[in-house]
Amino acid sequence: MDAVVVGQLARDLVMVMERLPDAGTSGAVRDRLEQLGGKGANQAVGLAQLGVATALVAVAGDDPVGDALVAQAGVDGIDVSHVVRRAGTPTGLIVEVLEDGGRWRYLEHLPLGVLLTEADVRAAAGLLGGARAVLVQLQQPLDAVRAAVELAGGLVVLDGAVTDRGILRDADVLRADAHEAALLLGVPAREKDVLEAAPALLDAGPGLLAFALEEGGDLFVWRDGHELVPHAGGDAVDSTGGGDALTAALTAALLEGASPREAARFAVSAAGDVVTHAGGRPALHGRRSPKR
């Protein structure tokens, strides 16, 4: 297996409308999408679309929604043999209300039962140990995150806000959006602040940092260089899923032997394609990593 993604699987319901109605009123939904989603599933789909053999370690309920989502993941080319079906738990639901201008709101129903446990992760020990890359969403419980990092046999890509800096010792890549980066740094995620903090973070373990910036663009930092990659094109239709596409594309490029600079540019370009449509589902078919 080339890559294993450890993270969230959920049903994504996207409702597109001109603007959110005021309390006590109604509004017309212009378009509706219902699809496989969640950060883990989005990244797994993106990797599969890029030709990377990918497995998903996640939790679905034992309901018809879970049946449909797991089946869709299989159609997408993802190994779902370690997707846990949790008895008595409804599959996670994420409702996105998307207004004109790219303004979005999430309503999430992610009960405790759809979060990974340490036991869930350890049951996939053989899969994790044999993978060339393991992508771990830090939104999962810390015990599950620690187990995934411990068991990973290849490149370790962490995605999200770090609450235990100890896990950085075994990380190769740390990716965060601007809000998550600010939580880690204790200051807004601006280029100057990230570059000042980068040496200490790199000394803690990761060889590559990939942080979205408050002022726009993504900053990639490694031991002997850095690259600020601006977001190309006009305004995004929906920024949802852009970070997941970036993480998937960055991992795919690194697995192909791309340099940090090559991988950074490829990743941001891939994310730019995804934000041109509503919803977080990747659209990376036909893209080729820098080394292919």
GROMACS .gro file of C-alpha atoms in nm, residues 30-144:
model
  115
   30ARG     CA    1  -3.024   2.672  -0.548
   31ASP     CA    2  -2.831   2.347  -0.556
   32ARG     CA    3  -2.775   2.046  -0.332
   33LEU     CA    4  -2.491   1.793  -0.323
   34GLU     CA    5  -2.482   1.474  -0.117
   35GLN     CA    6  -2.152   1.291  -0.125
   36LEU     CA    7  -1.877   1.104   0.056
   37GLY     CA    8  -1.686   1.349   0.271
   38GLY     CA    9  -1.496   1.412   0.590
   39LYS     CA   10  -1.127   1.511   0.593
   40GLY     CA   11  -0.998   1.156   0.590
   41ALA     CA   12  -1.219   1.042   0.304
   42ASN     CA   13  -1.149   1.359   0.104
   43GLN     CA   14  -0.774   1.305   0.129
   44ALA     CA   15  -0.807   0.937   0.043
   45VAL     CA   16  -1.016   1.020  -0.264
   46GLY     CA   17  -0.762   1.280  -0.373
   47LEU     CA   18  -0.473   1.036  -0.340
   48ALA     CA   19  -0.661   0.769  -0.533
   49GLN     CA   20  -0.740   1.017  -0.811
   50LEU     CA   21  -0.367   1.091  -0.833
   51GLY     CA   22  -0.293   0.723  -0.885
   52VAL     CA   23  -0.171   0.648  -0.533
   53ALA     CA   24  -0.284   0.311  -0.392
   54THR     CA   25  -0.468   0.425  -0.079
   55ALA     CA   26  -0.645   0.276   0.222
   56LEU     CA   27  -0.868   0.454   0.473
   57VAL     CA   28  -0.882   0.394   0.849
   58ALA     CA   29  -1.203   0.558   0.969
   59VAL     CA   30  -1.538   0.489   1.136
   60ALA     CA   31  -1.885   0.468   0.984
   61GLY     CA   32  -2.207   0.379   1.158
   62ASP     CA   33  -2.393   0.056   1.099
   63ASP     CA   34  -2.670   0.240   0.913
   64PRO     CA   35  -2.769   0.263   0.543
   65VAL     CA   36  -2.579   0.593   0.510
   66GLY     CA   37  -2.263   0.416   0.620
   67ASP     CA   38  -2.331   0.137   0.372
   68ALA     CA   39  -2.358   0.388   0.088
   69LEU     CA   40  -2.047   0.587   0.184
   70VAL     CA   41  -1.825   0.283   0.227
   71ALA     CA   42  -1.948   0.153  -0.108
   72GLN     CA   43  -1.868   0.488  -0.271
   73ALA     CA   44  -1.518   0.485  -0.123
   74GLY     CA   45  -1.469   0.144  -0.281
   75VAL     CA   46  -1.585   0.276  -0.617
   76ASP     CA   47  -1.334   0.559  -0.575
   77GLY     CA   48  -1.059   0.297  -0.558
   78ILE     CA   49  -0.996   0.317  -0.184
   79ASP     CA   50  -0.919   0.009   0.028
   80VAL     CA   51  -1.194   0.015   0.295
   81SER     CA   52  -1.100  -0.308   0.472
   82HIS     CA   53  -1.012  -0.111   0.787
   83VAL     CA   54  -1.313   0.120   0.794
   84VAL     CA   55  -1.479   0.030   1.125
   85ARG     CA   56  -1.858  -0.014   1.125
   86ARG     CA   57  -1.964   0.098   1.474
   87ALA     CA   58  -2.280  -0.073   1.599
   88GLY     CA   59  -2.552   0.159   1.729
   89THR     CA   60  -2.379   0.472   1.594
   90PRO     CA   61  -2.516   0.696   1.318
   91THR     CA   62  -2.266   0.780   1.046
   92GLY     CA   63  -2.124   1.130   1.077
   93LEU     CA   64  -2.299   1.414   0.898
   94ILE     CA   65  -2.152   1.747   0.788
   95VAL     CA   66  -2.393   2.004   0.647
   96GLU     CA   67  -2.236   2.292   0.460
   97VAL     CA   68  -2.443   2.600   0.379
   98LEU     CA   69  -2.263   2.783   0.100
   99GLU     CA   70  -2.361   3.141   0.019
  100ASP     CA   71  -2.266   3.341  -0.288
  101GLY     CA   72  -1.921   3.490  -0.248
  102GLY     CA   73  -1.778   3.169  -0.104
  103ARG     CA   74  -1.912   3.225   0.248
  104TRP     CA   75  -1.975   2.892   0.421
  105ARG     CA   76  -2.102   2.757   0.748
  106TYR     CA   77  -2.072   2.400   0.875
  107LEU     CA   78  -2.322   2.214   1.088
  108GLU     CA   79  -2.159   1.895   1.212
  109HIS     CA   80  -2.305   1.589   1.377
  110LEU     CA   81  -2.002   1.378   1.462
  111PRO     CA   82  -2.096   1.171   1.767
  112LEU     CA   83  -1.822   1.013   1.978
  113GLY     CA   84  -1.891   0.678   1.817
  114VAL     CA   85  -1.759   0.790   1.478
  115LEU     CA   86  -1.424   0.900   1.620
  116LEU     CA   87  -1.136   0.657   1.600
  117THR     CA   88  -1.019   0.484   1.916
  118GLU     CA   89  -0.668   0.361   1.986
  119ALA     CA   90  -0.798   0.005   1.945
  120ASP     CA   91  -0.939   0.088   1.600
  121VAL     CA   92  -0.599   0.216   1.490
  122ARG     CA   93  -0.402  -0.071   1.639
  123ALA     CA   94  -0.625  -0.316   1.455
  124ALA     CA   95  -0.475  -0.170   1.137
  125ALA     CA   96  -0.114  -0.205   1.259
  126GLY     CA   97  -0.003  -0.422   0.968
  127LEU     CA   98  -0.151  -0.183   0.714
  128LEU     CA   99   0.008   0.122   0.878
  129GLY     CA  100   0.347  -0.041   0.917
  130GLY     CA  101   0.362  -0.145   0.553
  131ALA     CA  102   0.253   0.185   0.398
  132ARG     CA  103   0.493   0.422   0.228
  133ALA     CA  104   0.301   0.716   0.379
  134VAL     CA  105   0.054   0.757   0.664
  135LEU     CA  106  -0.162   1.071   0.676
  136VAL     CA  107  -0.305   1.146   1.021
  137GLN     CA  108  -0.582   1.397   1.090
  138LEU     CA  109  -0.517   1.562   1.426
  139GLN     CA  110  -0.891   1.623   1.478
  140GLN     CA  111  -0.913   1.261   1.597
  141PRO     CA  112  -0.868   1.168   1.967
  142LEU     CA  113  -0.508   1.201   2.084
  143ASP     CA  114  -0.469   0.833   2.180
  144ALA     CA  115  -0.567   0.731   1.827
   0.00000   0.00000   0.00000
